[in-house]
Amino acid sequence: MGGMRGAEVPEASPRGTYLVIAEALRNEIEAGEGSGALPSEAEFMDMHGVSRNTIRRALKVLEADGVVESAPGIGWRVVRGGDRRSLAERMTDLRCSRTCCIASGTSWTAPQPQATRIGVAAGP
């Protein structure tokens, strides 16, 4: 993936350096600069001048948001299609009704303890 430049990372970031890197990588991917396989973790380390742990944390943030995925034996790659909104945005949508939909396509009415925990009205 030749377009990746690596963001200028401040020496100390109040948000966490891994979040700054994750945001920069997300912006590059959304701008069309990234597709297919991503550079290796070692290449990212060199690009950003940070540790492998910092790079992994940044990639895990993007993985949780459905932007990238880890492919065993291949490395990290950009996910095409699907819902690219953050997990927080997707969970907020679930708060809009009394019925929760499960990935299998079934739905259920939230009992009081679970409804309270996720911020929806309890079902009858």
N, CA, C and O of each residue as an XYZ file, in Angstrom:
496
protein
N       0.854     -1.167      0.000
C       0.000      0.000      0.000
C       0.893      1.221      0.000
O       1.284      1.708      1.061
N       1.214      1.711     -1.155
C       2.199      2.748     -1.293
C       1.793      4.115     -0.803
O       2.677      4.931     -0.542
N       0.502      4.427     -0.658
C       0.061      5.762     -0.323
C       0.219      6.149      1.126
O       0.148      7.336      1.444
N       0.429      5.211      2.010
C       0.523      5.518      3.436
C       1.773      6.345      3.704
O       2.880      5.958      3.329
N       1.584      7.483      4.354
C       2.690      8.384      4.616
C       3.148      8.332      6.061
O       4.328      8.536      6.344
N       2.239      8.066      6.969
C       2.568      8.143      8.388
C       2.317      9.556      8.867
O       2.828     10.518      8.293
N       1.535      9.678      9.913
C       1.181     10.991     10.434
C       2.298     11.534     11.313
O       3.065     10.781     11.912
N       2.368     12.834     11.372
C       3.268     13.454     12.325
C       2.669     13.235     13.712
O       1.564     13.698     13.996
N       3.383     12.545     14.555
C       2.869     12.215     15.882
C       3.549     13.110     16.908
O       4.777     13.148     16.984
N       2.750     13.837     17.706
C       3.352     14.683     18.735
C       4.050     13.823     19.773
O       3.695     12.661     19.970
N       5.063     14.409     20.448
C       5.790     13.638     21.452
C       4.885     13.170     22.576
O       5.032     12.047     23.057
N       3.961     14.001     23.000
C       3.012     13.608     24.045
C       1.628     14.065     23.614
O       1.401     15.249     23.364
N       0.727     13.133     23.533
C      -0.622     13.460     23.103
C      -1.583     13.256     24.261
O      -1.567     12.196     24.886
N      -2.419     14.243     24.565
C      -3.371     14.083     25.656
C      -4.397     12.987     25.354
O      -4.977     12.426     26.284
N      -4.633     12.669     24.078
C      -5.590     11.628     23.698
C      -4.954     10.255     23.679
O      -5.676      9.258     23.658
N      -3.669     10.162     23.685
C      -2.997      8.883     23.523
C      -2.457      8.805     22.104
O      -3.195      8.998     21.137
N      -1.197      8.527     21.990
C      -0.560      8.478     20.678
C      -1.236      7.458     19.776
O      -1.389      7.699     18.578
N      -1.646      6.313     20.335
C      -2.281      5.287     19.507
C      -3.584      5.794     18.891
O      -3.929      5.406     17.775
N      -4.310      6.657     19.604
C      -5.547      7.212     19.053
C      -5.255      8.201     17.929
O      -5.998      8.265     16.949
N      -4.187      8.963     18.065
C      -3.798      9.904     17.019
C      -3.425      9.131     15.752
O      -3.807      9.515     14.646
N      -2.675      8.039     15.923
C      -2.283      7.212     14.782
C      -3.505      6.555     14.162
O      -3.634      6.525     12.938
N      -4.403      6.030     14.985
C      -5.622      5.390     14.476
C      -6.452      6.381     13.665
O      -6.957      6.043     12.595
N      -6.592      7.599     14.172
C      -7.375      8.613     13.465
C      -6.729      8.990     12.133
O      -7.418      9.150     11.125
N      -5.408      9.131     12.134
C      -4.695      9.475     10.903
C      -4.832      8.352      9.869
O      -5.047      8.621      8.687
N      -4.710      7.114     10.306
C      -4.835      5.981      9.395
C      -6.263      5.873      8.861
O      -6.472      5.600      7.679
N      -7.246      6.090      9.744
C      -8.649      6.075      9.308
C      -8.878      7.136      8.230
O      -9.528      6.868      7.219
N      -8.346      8.334      8.447
C      -8.511      9.417      7.476
C      -7.876      9.066      6.135
O      -8.453      9.360      5.087
N      -6.700      8.444      6.149
C      -6.036      8.042      4.914
C      -6.853      6.985      4.179
O      -6.991      7.037      2.957
N      -7.393      6.027      4.929
C      -8.203      4.961      4.319
C      -9.465      5.554      3.705
O      -9.829      5.219      2.578
N     -10.136      6.440      4.454
C     -11.377      7.042      3.957
C     -11.134      7.969      2.776
O     -12.025      8.175      1.952
N      -9.936      8.526      2.691
C      -9.588      9.394      1.564
C      -9.184      8.577      0.340
O      -8.860      9.131     -0.711
N      -9.208      7.251      0.492
C      -8.874      6.389     -0.630
C      -7.406      6.098     -0.792
O      -7.001      5.507     -1.793
N      -6.586      6.504      0.179
C      -5.146      6.276      0.086
C      -4.774      4.864      0.521
O      -3.649      4.418      0.295
N      -5.706      4.169      1.137
C      -5.410      2.833      1.621
C      -6.420      1.830      1.120
O      -7.627      2.034      1.245
N      -5.930      0.755      0.558
C      -6.815     -0.328      0.159
C      -6.013     -1.616      0.195
O      -4.797     -1.605      0.006
N      -6.690     -2.712      0.435
C      -6.006     -3.997      0.467
C      -5.131     -4.146      1.686
O      -5.507     -3.749      2.789
N      -3.958     -4.721      1.483
C      -3.047     -4.997      2.599
C      -2.406     -3.703      3.108
O      -2.041     -2.821      2.331
N      -2.285     -3.619      4.418
C      -1.619     -2.481      5.055
C      -0.135     -2.792      5.210
O       0.271     -3.951      5.123
N       0.674     -1.765      5.439
C       2.086     -2.028      5.742
C       2.194     -2.914      6.987
O       1.249     -3.009      7.771
N       3.331     -3.549      7.159
C       3.542     -4.388      8.334
C       3.612     -3.521      9.589
O       3.804     -2.308      9.511
N       3.452     -4.161     10.744
C       3.565     -3.419     12.002
C       4.934     -2.770     12.104
O       5.045     -1.640     12.580
N       5.990     -3.470     11.661
C       7.346     -2.916     11.705
C       7.452     -1.663     10.829
O       8.097     -0.687     11.212
N       6.814     -1.695      9.651
C       6.834     -0.514      8.778
C       6.088      0.644      9.426
O       6.543      1.786      9.371
N       4.940      0.354     10.044
C       4.209      1.402     10.766
C       5.058      1.969     11.899
O       5.057      3.178     12.130
N       5.780      1.104     12.606
C       6.643      1.567     13.697
C       7.669      2.569     13.167
O       7.899      3.614     13.775
N       8.275      2.243     12.039
C       9.264      3.149     11.437
C       8.615      4.445     10.962
O       9.177      5.524     11.146
N       7.429      4.345     10.349
C       6.733      5.529      9.840
C       6.414      6.522     10.947
O       6.553      7.733     10.774
N       5.982      5.986     12.097
C       5.493      6.843     13.178
C       6.486      7.020     14.324
O       6.285      7.875     15.186
N       7.541      6.231     14.343
C       8.530      6.349     15.405
C       7.998      5.955     16.776
O       8.320      6.579     17.787
N       7.170      4.900     16.793
C       6.571      4.441     18.046
C       6.783      2.932     18.198
O       7.297      2.271     17.295
N       6.381      2.406     19.343
C       6.553      0.984     19.630
C       5.506      0.126     18.923
O       4.477      0.620     18.461
N       5.796     -1.164     18.854
C       4.849     -2.113     18.257
C       3.535     -2.106     19.031
O       2.465     -2.197     18.430
N       3.602     -2.000     20.358
C       2.386     -1.980     21.177
C       1.488     -0.802     20.803
O       0.268     -0.955     20.742
N       2.069      0.359     20.555
C       1.293      1.539     20.157
C       0.609      1.297     18.818
O      -0.561      1.638     18.643
N       1.336      0.708     17.875
C       0.759      0.405     16.559
C      -0.371     -0.608     16.699
O      -1.429     -0.446     16.092
N      -0.155     -1.643     17.491
C      -1.197     -2.657     17.679
C      -2.449     -2.057     18.305
O      -3.564     -2.392     17.906
N      -2.273     -1.174     19.284
C      -3.433     -0.532     19.914
C      -4.201      0.304     18.891
O      -5.432      0.298     18.888
N      -3.490      1.017     18.027
C      -4.144      1.819     16.985
C      -4.915      0.916     16.026
O      -6.053      1.220     15.670
N      -4.308     -0.182     15.609
C      -4.971     -1.105     14.687
C      -6.173     -1.779     15.338
O      -7.175     -2.035     14.670
N      -6.083     -2.068     16.636
C      -7.213     -2.681     17.346
C      -8.399     -1.719     17.426
O      -9.550     -2.152     17.361
N      -8.131     -0.426     17.565
C      -9.210      0.569     17.552
C      -9.932      0.519     16.206
O     -11.162      0.511     16.153
N      -9.168      0.486     15.135
C      -9.757      0.446     13.796
C     -10.444     -0.891     13.531
O     -11.446     -0.946     12.819
N      -9.911     -1.957     14.098
C     -10.551     -3.265     13.943
C     -11.909     -3.273     14.636
O     -12.882     -3.790     14.087
N     -11.983     -2.705     15.834
C     -13.252     -2.644     16.572
C     -14.292     -1.825     15.818
O     -15.492     -2.066     15.952
N     -13.838     -0.864     15.032
C     -14.749     -0.024     14.245
C     -15.034     -0.604     12.861
O     -15.751      0.010     12.070
N     -14.480     -1.776     12.562
C     -14.750     -2.424     11.284
C     -14.028     -1.822     10.095
O     -14.454     -2.015      8.956
N     -12.939     -1.094     10.335
C     -12.199     -0.452      9.257
C     -11.097     -1.368      8.720
O     -10.853     -1.417      7.514
N     -10.437     -2.090      9.623
C      -9.380     -3.028      9.232
C      -9.627     -4.367      9.905
O     -10.414     -4.471     10.846
N      -8.943     -5.389      9.410
C      -9.017     -6.699     10.037
C      -7.647     -7.353      9.959
O      -6.838     -7.043      9.085
N      -7.409     -8.258     10.889
C      -6.169     -9.007     10.905
C      -6.394    -10.318     10.171
O      -7.351    -11.039     10.452
N      -5.518    -10.622      9.239
C      -5.598    -11.871      8.485
C      -4.385    -12.714      8.865
O      -3.259    -12.378      8.498
N      -4.604    -13.806      9.599
C      -3.472    -14.636     10.026
C      -2.572    -15.033      8.854
O      -3.045    -15.501      7.818
N      -1.284    -14.838      9.039
C      -0.320    -15.171      8.007
C      -0.179    -14.118      6.922
O       0.724    -14.201      6.090
N      -1.062    -13.129      6.923
C      -1.028    -12.092      5.891
C      -0.714    -10.733      6.501
O       0.084     -9.976      5.949
N      -1.324    -10.425      7.616
C      -1.153     -9.123      8.260
C      -2.474     -8.397      8.344
O      -3.537     -9.018      8.338
N      -2.409     -7.097      8.420
C      -3.606     -6.267      8.521
C      -4.044     -5.829      7.133
O      -3.212     -5.579      6.261
N      -5.359     -5.737      6.932
C      -5.886     -5.265      5.652
C      -7.136     -4.432      5.880
O      -7.799     -4.536      6.912
N      -7.436     -3.606      4.894
C      -8.603     -2.731      4.939
C      -9.844     -3.567      4.659
O      -9.843     -4.411      3.762
N     -10.900     -3.331      5.428
C     -12.178     -4.005      5.220
C     -12.976     -3.164      4.239
O     -13.120     -1.955      4.425
N     -13.486     -3.787      3.214
C     -14.301     -3.082      2.233
C     -15.767     -3.371      2.489
O     -16.136     -4.493      2.836
N     -16.606     -2.350      2.317
C     -18.041     -2.525      2.503
C     -18.395     -2.573      3.978
O     -17.547     -2.365      4.846
N     -19.649     -2.848      4.243
C     -20.104     -2.948      5.623
C     -20.301     -1.590      6.275
O     -20.136     -0.548      5.640
N     -20.647     -1.619      7.516
C     -20.924     -0.424      8.301
C     -19.625      0.095      8.896
O     -19.035     -0.550      9.762
N     -19.181      1.247      8.439
C     -17.906      1.799      8.886
C     -18.047      2.737     10.078
O     -17.063      3.322     10.531
N     -19.286      2.884     10.595
C     -19.443      3.765     11.751
C     -18.742      3.145     12.950
O     -18.547      1.931     13.010
N     -18.367      3.985     13.899
C     -17.715      3.479     15.099
C     -18.680      2.617     15.894
O     -19.898      2.709     15.737
N     -18.117      1.782     16.745
C     -18.933      0.923     17.592
C     -19.884      1.761     18.436
O     -21.037      1.375     18.627
N     -19.422      2.895     18.941
C     -20.275      3.771     19.754
C     -21.477      4.266     18.955
O     -22.593      4.308     19.472
N     -21.251      4.641     17.695
C     -22.363      5.105     16.856
C     -23.358      3.981     16.584
O     -24.570      4.196     16.612
N     -22.837      2.778     16.322
C     -23.736      1.656     16.061
C     -24.532      1.287     17.302
O     -25.713      0.956     17.201
N     -23.901      1.338     18.477
C     -24.599      1.015     19.726
C     -25.655      2.070     20.046
O     -26.709      1.744     20.593
N     -25.384      3.325     19.712
C     -26.357      4.389     19.945
C     -27.637      4.110     19.172
O     -28.731      4.363     19.675
N     -27.513      3.593     17.954
C     -28.693      3.251     17.162
C     -29.558      2.205     17.866
O     -30.783      2.227     17.744
N     -28.930      1.301     18.593
C     -29.689      0.270     19.303
C     -30.523      0.846     20.440
O     -31.489      0.219     20.877
N     -30.168      2.016     20.918
C     -30.878      2.628     22.036
C     -32.224      3.211     21.612
O     -32.986      3.682     22.456
N     -32.520      3.184     20.326
C     -33.710      3.853     19.803
C     -34.988      3.036     19.910
O     -36.055      3.552     19.578
N     -34.934      1.810     20.348
C     -36.160      1.019     20.402
C     -36.168      0.103     21.619
O     -35.148     -0.082     22.282
N     -37.325     -0.460     21.898
C     -37.463     -1.405     23.001
C     -36.998     -2.792     22.614
O     -36.735     -3.622     23.485
N     -36.892     -3.055     21.337
C     -36.523     -4.381     20.861
C     -35.091     -4.358     20.375
O     -34.705     -3.480     19.602
N     -34.307     -5.311     20.820
C     -32.916     -5.428     20.398
C     -32.811     -6.502     19.327
O     -33.372     -7.587     19.479
N     -32.110     -6.214     18.266
C     -31.922     -7.207     17.214
C     -30.571     -7.880     17.410
O     -29.561     -7.215     17.637
N     -30.565     -9.166     17.322
C     -29.346     -9.949     17.450
C     -28.843    -10.267     16.039
O     -29.630    -10.307     15.093
N     -27.546    -10.493     15.901
C     -26.955    -10.715     14.582
C     -27.640    -11.846     13.812
O     -27.640    -11.839     12.581
N     -28.214    -12.801     14.512
C     -28.859    -13.918     13.826
C     -30.163    -13.500     13.169
O     -30.731    -14.269     12.393
N     -30.651    -12.303     13.460
C     -31.893    -11.831     12.881
C     -33.070    -11.963     13.831
O     -34.162    -11.477     13.536
N     -32.863    -12.611     14.959
C     -33.936    -12.711     15.937
C     -33.961    -11.447     16.773
O     -32.976    -10.710     16.822
N     -35.066    -11.197     17.419
C     -35.146    -10.032     18.295
C     -35.766    -10.445     19.614
O     -36.425    -11.480     19.718
N     -35.542     -9.614     20.619
C     -36.089     -9.883     21.934
C     -36.368     -8.558     22.620
O     -35.777     -7.532     22.284
N     -37.267     -8.595     23.579
C     -37.593     -7.407     24.355
C     -36.687     -7.395     25.577
O     -36.564     -8.396     26.284
N     -36.068     -6.275     25.813
C     -35.096     -6.179     26.901
C     -35.778     -6.181     28.263
O     -36.650     -5.350     28.514
N     -35.389     -7.115     29.162
C     -35.878     -7.075     30.541
C     -35.299     -5.848     31.253
O     -34.312     -5.274     30.795
N     -35.908     -5.448     32.366
C     -35.531     -4.221     33.061
C     -34.030     -4.092     33.333
O     -33.462     -3.051     33.001
N     -33.348     -5.096     33.923
C     -31.927     -4.882     34.230
C     -31.081     -4.604     32.971
O     -30.232     -3.713     32.981
N     -31.310     -5.353     31.909
C     -30.540     -5.137     30.682
C     -30.936     -3.823     30.007
O     -30.085     -3.110     29.476
N     -32.245     -3.507     30.031
C     -32.715     -2.262     29.433
C     -32.066     -1.067     30.107
O     -31.641     -0.125     29.438
N     -31.988     -1.103     31.425
C     -31.369     -0.021     32.180
C     -29.892      0.089     31.817
O     -29.378      1.192     31.626
N     -29.216     -1.041     31.721
C     -27.785     -1.061     31.429
C     -27.463     -0.465     30.058
O     -26.456      0.227     29.909
N     -28.309     -0.727     29.054
C     -28.010     -0.214     27.711
C     -28.806      1.039     27.354
O     -28.678      1.560     26.246
N     -29.631      1.527     28.290
C     -30.310      2.806     28.101
C     -31.526      2.759     27.202
O     -31.791      3.722     26.482
N     -32.278      1.659     27.224
C     -33.531      1.580     26.466
C     -34.667      1.312     27.424
O     -34.445      0.926     28.572
N     -35.880      1.516     26.956
C     -37.056      1.237     27.794
C     -37.256     -0.274     27.884
O     -37.065     -0.993     26.903
N     -37.638     -0.745     29.059
C     -37.911     -2.175     29.257
C     -39.202     -2.546     28.544
O     -40.127     -1.741     28.433
N     -39.241     -3.760     28.071
C     -40.433     -4.249     27.387
C     -41.513     -4.645     28.385
O     -41.276     -4.684     29.592
N     -42.686     -4.934     27.872
C     -43.814     -5.298     28.738
C     -43.605     -6.638     29.430
O     -44.465     -7.081     30.190
